mmCIF file with all atom_site columns, C-alpha atoms in Angstrom:
data_model
loop_
_atom_site.group_PDB
_atom_site.id
_atom_site.type_symbol
_atom_site.label_atom_id
_atom_site.label_alt_id
_atom_site.label_comp_id
_atom_site.label_asym_id
_atom_site.label_entity_id
_atom_site.label_seq_id
_atom_site.pdbx_PDB_ins_code
_atom_site.Cartn_x
_atom_site.Cartn_y
_atom_site.Cartn_z
_atom_site.occupancy
_atom_site.B_iso_or_equiv
_atom_site.pdbx_formal_charge
_atom_site.auth_seq_id
_atom_site.auth_comp_id
_atom_site.auth_asym_id
_atom_site.auth_atom_id
_atom_site.pdbx_PDB_model_num
ATOM 1  C CA . MET J 1 1  ? 7.452   9.373   0.004   1.00 0.00 ? 936  MET J CA 1
ATOM 2  C CA . ALA J 1 2  ? 8.890   10.611  3.485   1.00 0.00 ? 937  ALA J CA 1
ATOM 3  C CA . ARG J 1 3  ? 5.802   10.856  5.110   1.00 0.00 ? 938  ARG J CA 1
ATOM 4  C CA . PRO J 1 4  ? 4.265   9.015   8.001   1.00 0.00 ? 939  PRO J CA 1
ATOM 5  C CA . ALA J 1 5  ? 2.263   6.746   6.798   1.00 0.00 ? 940  ALA J CA 1
ATOM 6  C CA . PRO J 1 6  ? -0.857  8.057   8.896   1.00 0.00 ? 941  PRO J CA 1
ATOM 7  C CA . GLU J 1 7  ? -0.228  10.147  6.215   1.00 0.00 ? 942  GLU J CA 1
ATOM 8  C CA . ILE J 1 8  ? 0.561   8.009   2.797   1.00 0.00 ? 943  ILE J CA 1
ATOM 9  C CA . ALA J 1 9  ? -2.931  5.865   4.172   1.00 0.00 ? 944  ALA J CA 1
ATOM 10 C CA . ASP J 1 10 ? -5.066  9.204   4.154   1.00 0.00 ? 945  ASP J CA 1
ATOM 11 C CA . ALA J 1 11 ? -3.420  10.193  0.517   1.00 0.00 ? 946  ALA J CA 1
ATOM 12 C CA . LEU J 1 12 ? -4.579  6.877   -0.719  1.00 0.00 ? 947  LEU J CA 1
ATOM 13 C CA . HIS J 1 13 ? -7.904  7.484   0.260   1.00 0.00 ? 948  HIS J CA 1
ATOM 14 C CA . LEU J 1 14 ? -8.795  10.564  -0.870  1.00 0.00 ? 949  LEU J CA 1
ATOM 15 C CA . LEU J 1 15 ? -8.162  9.431   -4.059  1.00 0.00 ? 950  LEU J CA 1
ATOM 16 C CA . THR J 1 16 ? -9.764  6.492   -4.185  1.00 0.00 ? 951  THR J CA 1
ATOM 17 C CA . GLY J 1 17 ? -12.572 8.279   -2.332  1.00 0.00 ? 952  GLY J CA 1
ATOM 18 C CA . ASP J 1 18 ? -12.321 10.592  -5.053  1.00 0.00 ? 953  ASP J CA 1
ATOM 19 C CA . GLY J 1 19 ? -12.183 7.747   -8.008  1.00 0.00 ? 954  GLY J CA 1
ATOM 20 C CA . ARG J 1 20 ? -8.359  8.172   -9.229  1.00 0.00 ? 955  ARG J CA 1
ATOM 21 C CA . ASP J 1 21 ? -8.019  5.459   -8.515  1.00 0.00 ? 956  ASP J CA 1
ATOM 22 C CA . ARG J 1 22 ? -4.657  5.683   -11.937 1.00 0.00 ? 957  ARG J CA 1
ATOM 23 C CA . GLN J 1 23 ? -2.935  8.754   -9.310  1.00 0.00 ? 958  GLN J CA 1
ATOM 24 C CA . ALA J 1 24 ? -3.685  6.142   -6.089  1.00 0.00 ? 959  ALA J CA 1
ATOM 25 C CA . ARG J 1 25 ? -2.387  3.730   -7.601  1.00 0.00 ? 960  ARG J CA 1
ATOM 26 C CA . ALA J 1 26 ? 1.275   5.844   -8.775  1.00 0.00 ? 961  ALA J CA 1
ATOM 27 C CA . LEU J 1 27 ? 1.271   7.181   -5.260  1.00 0.00 ? 962  LEU J CA 1
ATOM 28 C CA . ALA J 1 28 ? 1.421   3.341   -4.186  1.00 0.00 ? 963  ALA J CA 1
ATOM 29 C CA . GLY J 1 29 ? 3.721   1.853   -6.057  1.00 0.00 ? 964  GLY J CA 1
ATOM 30 C CA . ALA J 1 30 ? 6.472   5.491   -5.206  1.00 0.00 ? 965  ALA J CA 1
ATOM 31 C CA . TYR J 1 31 ? 5.866   3.815   -2.224  1.00 0.00 ? 966  TYR J CA 1
ATOM 32 C CA . LEU J 1 32 ? 6.422   0.358   -2.189  1.00 0.00 ? 967  LEU J CA 1
ATOM 33 C CA . ALA J 1 33 ? 9.522   0.973   -3.881  1.00 0.00 ? 968  ALA J CA 1
ATOM 34 C CA . VAL J 1 34 ? 11.395  3.566   -1.442  1.00 0.00 ? 969  VAL J CA 1
ATOM 35 C CA . ARG J 1 35 ? 9.263   1.813   1.636   1.00 0.00 ? 970  ARG J CA 1
ATOM 36 C CA . SER J 1 36 ? 9.574   -1.373  2.983   1.00 0.00 ? 971  SER J CA 1
ATOM 37 C CA . PRO J 1 37 ? 6.365   -3.744  3.400   1.00 0.00 ? 972  PRO J CA 1
ATOM 38 C CA . GLU J 1 38 ? 6.182   -3.322  7.277   1.00 0.00 ? 973  GLU J CA 1
ATOM 39 C CA . ASP J 1 39 ? 6.220   0.290   6.341   1.00 0.00 ? 974  ASP J CA 1
ATOM 40 C CA . ALA J 1 40 ? 3.105   -0.647  3.815   1.00 0.00 ? 975  ALA J CA 1
ATOM 41 C CA . ALA J 1 41 ? 1.495   -2.274  6.522   1.00 0.00 ? 976  ALA J CA 1
ATOM 42 C CA . GLY J 1 42 ? 1.503   -0.288  8.347   1.00 0.00 ? 977  GLY J CA 1
ATOM 43 C CA . VAL J 1 43 ? -1.075  2.118   5.828   1.00 0.00 ? 978  VAL J CA 1
ATOM 44 C CA . ALA J 1 44 ? -2.494  -0.901  5.584   1.00 0.00 ? 979  ALA J CA 1
ATOM 45 C CA . ARG J 1 45 ? -3.476  -1.011  8.918   1.00 0.00 ? 980  ARG J CA 1
ATOM 46 C CA . SER J 1 46 ? -6.037  2.092   8.730   1.00 0.00 ? 981  SER J CA 1
ATOM 47 C CA . ASP J 1 47 ? -8.110  0.228   5.905   1.00 0.00 ? 982  ASP J CA 1
ATOM 48 C CA . PRO J 1 48 ? -7.753  -2.691  5.031   1.00 0.00 ? 983  PRO J CA 1
ATOM 49 C CA . ASP J 1 49 ? -9.972  -3.780  2.982   1.00 0.00 ? 984  ASP J CA 1
ATOM 50 C CA . ARG J 1 50 ? -9.621  -0.333  0.790   1.00 0.00 ? 985  ARG J CA 1
ATOM 51 C CA . LEU J 1 51 ? -6.381  -0.671  0.585   1.00 0.00 ? 986  LEU J CA 1
ATOM 52 C CA . VAL J 1 52 ? -4.668  -3.841  1.434   1.00 0.00 ? 987  VAL J CA 1
ATOM 53 C CA . PRO J 1 53 ? -5.740  -4.849  -2.375  1.00 0.00 ? 988  PRO J CA 1
ATOM 54 C CA . LEU J 1 54 ? -4.390  -1.367  -3.812  1.00 0.00 ? 989  LEU J CA 1
ATOM 55 C CA . LEU J 1 55 ? -1.341  -1.777  -1.978  1.00 0.00 ? 990  LEU J CA 1
ATOM 56 C CA . LEU J 1 56 ? -0.859  -5.979  -3.400  1.00 0.00 ? 991  LEU J CA 1
ATOM 57 C CA . ASP J 1 57 ? -1.439  -4.175  -7.416  1.00 0.00 ? 992  ASP J CA 1
ATOM 58 C CA . ALA J 1 58 ? 1.070   -0.849  -7.014  1.00 0.00 ? 993  ALA J CA 1
ATOM 59 C CA . ALA J 1 59 ? 3.483   -3.599  -5.276  1.00 0.00 ? 994  ALA J CA 1
ATOM 60 C CA . ARG J 1 60 ? 3.424   -6.486  -8.667  1.00 0.00 ? 995  ARG J CA 1
ATOM 61 C CA . GLY J 1 61 ? 3.764   -3.232  -10.576 1.00 0.00 ? 996  GLY J CA 1
ATOM 62 C CA . VAL J 1 62 ? 7.436   -2.327  -8.212  1.00 0.00 ? 997  VAL J CA 1
ATOM 63 C CA . SER J 1 63 ? 8.087   -6.351  -9.090  1.00 0.00 ? 998  SER J CA 1
ATOM 64 C CA . GLU J 1 64 ? 6.618   -9.976  -7.806  1.00 0.00 ? 999  GLU J CA 1
ATOM 65 C CA . GLU J 1 65 ? 9.615   -10.008 -4.935  1.00 0.00 ? 1000 GLU J CA 1
ATOM 66 C CA . ARG J 1 66 ? 8.030   -6.592  -3.363  1.00 0.00 ? 1001 ARG J CA 1
ATOM 67 C CA . HIS J 1 67 ? 4.680   -8.774  -3.900  1.00 0.00 ? 1002 HIS J CA 1
ATOM 68 C CA . TRP J 1 68 ? 5.224   -11.990 -1.949  1.00 0.00 ? 1003 TRP J CA 1
ATOM 69 C CA . ASP J 1 69 ? 6.920   -9.393  0.905   1.00 0.00 ? 1004 ASP J CA 1
ATOM 70 C CA . LEU J 1 70 ? 4.259   -7.632  0.811   1.00 0.00 ? 1005 LEU J CA 1
ATOM 71 C CA . VAL J 1 71 ? 1.719   -10.230 1.587   1.00 0.00 ? 1006 VAL J CA 1
ATOM 72 C CA . HIS J 1 72 ? 4.002   -11.783 4.342   1.00 0.00 ? 1007 HIS J CA 1
ATOM 73 C CA . ALA J 1 73 ? 4.548   -8.331  5.748   1.00 0.00 ? 1008 ALA J CA 1
ATOM 74 C CA . PHE J 1 74 ? 0.468   -8.013  5.965   1.00 0.00 ? 1009 PHE J CA 1
ATOM 75 C CA . ARG J 1 75 ? 0.384   -11.260 7.604   1.00 0.00 ? 1010 ARG J CA 1
ATOM 76 C CA . VAL J 1 76 ? 3.473   -10.345 10.194  1.00 0.00 ? 1011 VAL J CA 1
ATOM 77 C CA . ALA J 1 77 ? 1.103   -7.561  11.111  1.00 0.00 ? 1012 ALA J CA 1
ATOM 78 C CA . GLY J 1 78 ? -2.557  -8.842  10.913  1.00 0.00 ? 1013 GLY J CA 1
ATOM 79 C CA . VAL J 1 79 ? -3.620  -6.804  8.251   1.00 0.00 ? 1014 VAL J CA 1
ATOM 80 C CA . LEU J 1 80 ? -3.890  -10.328 6.152   1.00 0.00 ? 1015 LEU J CA 1
ATOM 81 C CA . ALA J 1 81 ? -5.289  -13.151 6.587   1.00 0.00 ? 1016 ALA J CA 1
#
């Protein structure tokens, strides 16, 4: 989880592109459990249409508070209206 946001985004793209959604959600959840919502916003910037829903779903799996923190971070970063 020490990888920079662009590398995490690339890994999520590869996993979802290969139809490995369960693994993508697991990676996203692990990332969100240890990194800040602002870091996750950096991940989402590369492809908001695909990654915002994935990350929000994973955040709900971490906690409701993490989900709302992520919504706020996405709005501040301009990746969520």
